[in-house]
Amino acid sequence: MTAVTDPLTLPCGVTVKNRLLKGAMSEALGTRDHAPRPELPALYARWARGGTGILLTGNVMVDARALGEPGNVVLEDERHLADFHRWAVQGSRDGAALWMQLNHPGKQAPRGLNAGGTVAPSALPFRADWPAPLPRRAS
């Protein structure tokens, strides 16, 4: 029997130091221009020092015109690479694996958050009771 503290080799060949994983959550620690705030690398450094094998980041949006909530971090070009590098270095301390969760909210984007409206694979509503506008179809 293997212990939760034993290393684990994944089918892709990556070996993680143990079987502990911090699940993804949305920290909402982005600046007004969507860079990672300094608190974000510090938070992940703390989790890494705690011994977690895999740290899944919160939502990192791929388009600043498509946010899922205020405070989202966005990686869509090279503007904030130094900030993302600091986050990667701090989040991978003590052998932790830092895995980024890339996200686009699509039709689940909240009403009024994205000035250009909501874009999704289809122009169908998410749910009748969901407080989001009808999206326009992405092209």
Short mmCIF file of C-alpha atoms in Angstrom, two decimals:
data_model
loop_
_atom_site.label_atom_id
_atom_site.label_comp_id
_atom_site.label_asym_id
_atom_site.label_seq_id
_atom_site.Cartn_x
_atom_site.Cartn_y
_atom_site.Cartn_z
CA MET A 1 0.00 0.00 0.00
CA THR A 2 1.27 3.47 -0.85
CA ALA A 3 1.16 6.39 1.55
CA VAL A 4 -0.16 9.85 0.72
CA THR A 5 3.38 11.14 1.26
CA ASP A 6 4.91 8.79 -1.35
CA PRO A 7 5.93 10.22 -4.74
CA LEU A 8 3.54 9.57 -7.62
CA THR A 9 4.48 9.19 -11.29
CA LEU A 10 1.63 10.26 -13.54
CA PRO A 11 0.85 8.57 -16.88
CA CYS A 12 2.45 11.54 -18.69
CA GLY A 13 5.76 10.74 -16.97
CA VAL A 14 5.76 13.62 -14.48
CA THR A 15 6.62 12.59 -10.92
CA VAL A 16 5.17 14.66 -8.10
CA LYS A 17 6.66 14.56 -4.62
CA ASN A 18 3.49 13.30 -2.91
CA ARG A 19 -0.22 12.73 -3.45
CA LEU A 20 -1.40 15.93 -1.76
CA LEU A 21 -3.11 18.41 -4.09
CA LYS A 22 -4.44 21.88 -3.39
CA GLY A 23 -7.55 22.20 -5.49
CA ALA A 24 -8.20 25.15 -7.75
CA MET A 25 -10.00 28.13 -6.27
CA SER A 26 -10.45 31.66 -7.45
CA GLU A 27 -8.29 33.88 -5.26
CA ALA A 28 -9.33 37.14 -7.01
CA LEU A 29 -5.84 38.57 -6.38
CA GLY A 30 -5.36 40.35 -9.70
CA THR A 31 -4.47 44.02 -10.05
CA ARG A 32 -6.68 46.50 -11.90
CA ASP A 33 -4.78 45.62 -15.09
CA HIS A 34 -5.07 41.88 -14.29
CA ALA A 35 -1.48 41.14 -13.23
CA PRO A 36 -0.90 38.84 -10.24
CA ARG A 37 -0.77 40.99 -7.08
CA PRO A 38 2.31 40.39 -4.85
CA GLU A 39 0.10 38.53 -2.36
CA LEU A 40 -0.49 35.76 -4.90
CA PRO A 41 3.10 34.44 -5.15
CA ALA A 42 3.42 34.83 -1.36
CA LEU A 43 0.28 32.75 -0.81
CA TYR A 44 1.51 29.98 -3.11
CA ALA A 45 4.96 30.03 -1.48
CA ARG A 46 3.27 29.39 1.84
CA TRP A 47 1.27 26.47 0.43
CA ALA A 48 4.43 25.09 -1.23
CA ARG A 49 6.38 25.29 2.04
CA GLY A 50 3.50 23.39 3.67
CA GLY A 51 4.47 20.30 1.70
CA THR A 52 1.74 20.04 -0.93
CA GLY A 53 2.74 17.99 -3.99
CA ILE A 54 0.57 19.78 -6.58
CA LEU A 55 -0.76 23.32 -6.35
CA LEU A 56 -3.53 24.06 -8.84
CA THR A 57 -3.89 27.79 -9.37
CA GLY A 58 -7.16 29.62 -9.35
CA ASN A 59 -8.68 30.87 -12.58
CA VAL A 60 -6.18 32.52 -14.91
CA MET A 61 -8.18 34.09 -17.70
CA VAL A 62 -6.91 34.01 -21.27
CA ASP A 63 -8.74 37.16 -22.40
CA ALA A 64 -9.10 40.41 -20.42
CA ARG A 65 -12.39 41.02 -22.26
CA ALA A 66 -13.81 37.82 -20.76
CA LEU A 67 -13.54 37.88 -16.97
CA GLY A 68 -15.32 35.49 -14.64
CA GLU A 69 -15.21 37.80 -11.63
CA PRO A 70 -13.54 41.02 -10.43
CA GLY A 71 -9.91 40.50 -9.46
CA ASN A 72 -9.19 37.85 -12.10
CA VAL A 73 -5.60 37.43 -13.25
CA VAL A 74 -5.18 37.43 -17.05
CA LEU A 75 -2.41 35.90 -19.15
CA GLU A 76 -3.03 36.93 -22.76
CA ASP A 77 0.30 38.43 -23.79
CA GLU A 78 3.77 39.17 -22.38
CA ARG A 79 2.90 42.30 -20.35
CA HIS A 80 3.04 40.67 -16.92
CA LEU A 81 5.51 37.83 -17.52
CA ALA A 82 7.81 38.96 -14.69
CA ASP A 83 4.85 38.76 -12.27
CA PHE A 84 3.89 35.31 -13.55
CA HIS A 85 7.52 34.21 -13.25
CA ARG A 86 7.60 35.28 -9.59
CA TRP A 87 4.39 33.33 -9.01
CA ALA A 88 5.86 30.24 -10.71
CA VAL A 89 9.09 30.41 -8.71
CA GLN A 90 7.34 30.91 -5.37
CA GLY A 91 4.66 28.32 -6.09
CA SER A 92 7.19 25.65 -6.95
CA ARG A 93 9.33 26.03 -3.82
CA ASP A 94 10.33 22.92 -1.92
CA GLY A 95 9.52 20.66 -4.85
CA ALA A 96 5.85 21.57 -5.28
CA ALA A 97 4.41 21.30 -8.79
CA LEU A 98 2.52 24.47 -9.76
CA TRP A 99 -0.14 23.87 -12.40
CA MET A 100 -2.03 26.80 -13.88
CA GLN A 101 -5.76 26.56 -14.51
CA LEU A 102 -6.48 28.48 -17.73
CA ASN A 103 -10.02 29.73 -18.02
CA HIS A 104 -12.52 31.53 -20.22
CA PRO A 105 -15.95 32.01 -18.62
CA GLY A 106 -17.90 31.89 -21.88
CA LYS A 107 -21.62 32.16 -21.28
CA GLN A 108 -21.14 31.95 -17.50
CA ALA A 109 -19.63 35.45 -17.31
CA PRO A 110 -21.62 37.62 -14.90
CA ARG A 111 -23.83 40.35 -16.32
CA GLY A 112 -22.14 43.76 -16.53
CA LEU A 113 -18.57 42.60 -15.87
CA ASN A 114 -17.28 42.51 -19.45
CA ALA A 115 -17.78 45.71 -21.45
CA GLY A 116 -17.79 43.94 -24.81
CA GLY A 117 -20.51 41.53 -23.80
CA THR A 118 -20.36 37.80 -23.35
CA VAL A 119 -18.82 35.50 -25.97
CA ALA A 120 -19.38 31.75 -26.04
CA PRO A 121 -19.21 28.84 -28.50
CA SER A 122 -22.93 29.29 -29.16
CA ALA A 123 -25.50 32.05 -28.70
CA LEU A 124 -27.55 29.97 -26.29
CA PRO A 125 -28.24 30.95 -22.68
CA PHE A 126 -26.44 29.08 -19.91
CA ARG A 127 -29.58 28.55 -17.83
CA ALA A 128 -32.84 30.44 -17.59
CA ASP A 129 -32.18 31.34 -13.94
CA TRP A 130 -28.51 32.32 -14.44
CA PRO A 131 -27.84 36.08 -14.08
CA ALA A 132 -25.87 36.34 -17.32
CA PRO A 133 -26.70 37.97 -20.63
CA LEU A 134 -27.32 35.98 -23.79
CA PRO A 135 -23.86 35.48 -25.31
CA ARG A 136 -22.88 36.22 -28.85
CA ARG A 137 -21.37 33.34 -30.78
CA ALA A 138 -17.58 33.35 -31.02
CA SER A 139 -16.21 33.37 -34.54
#
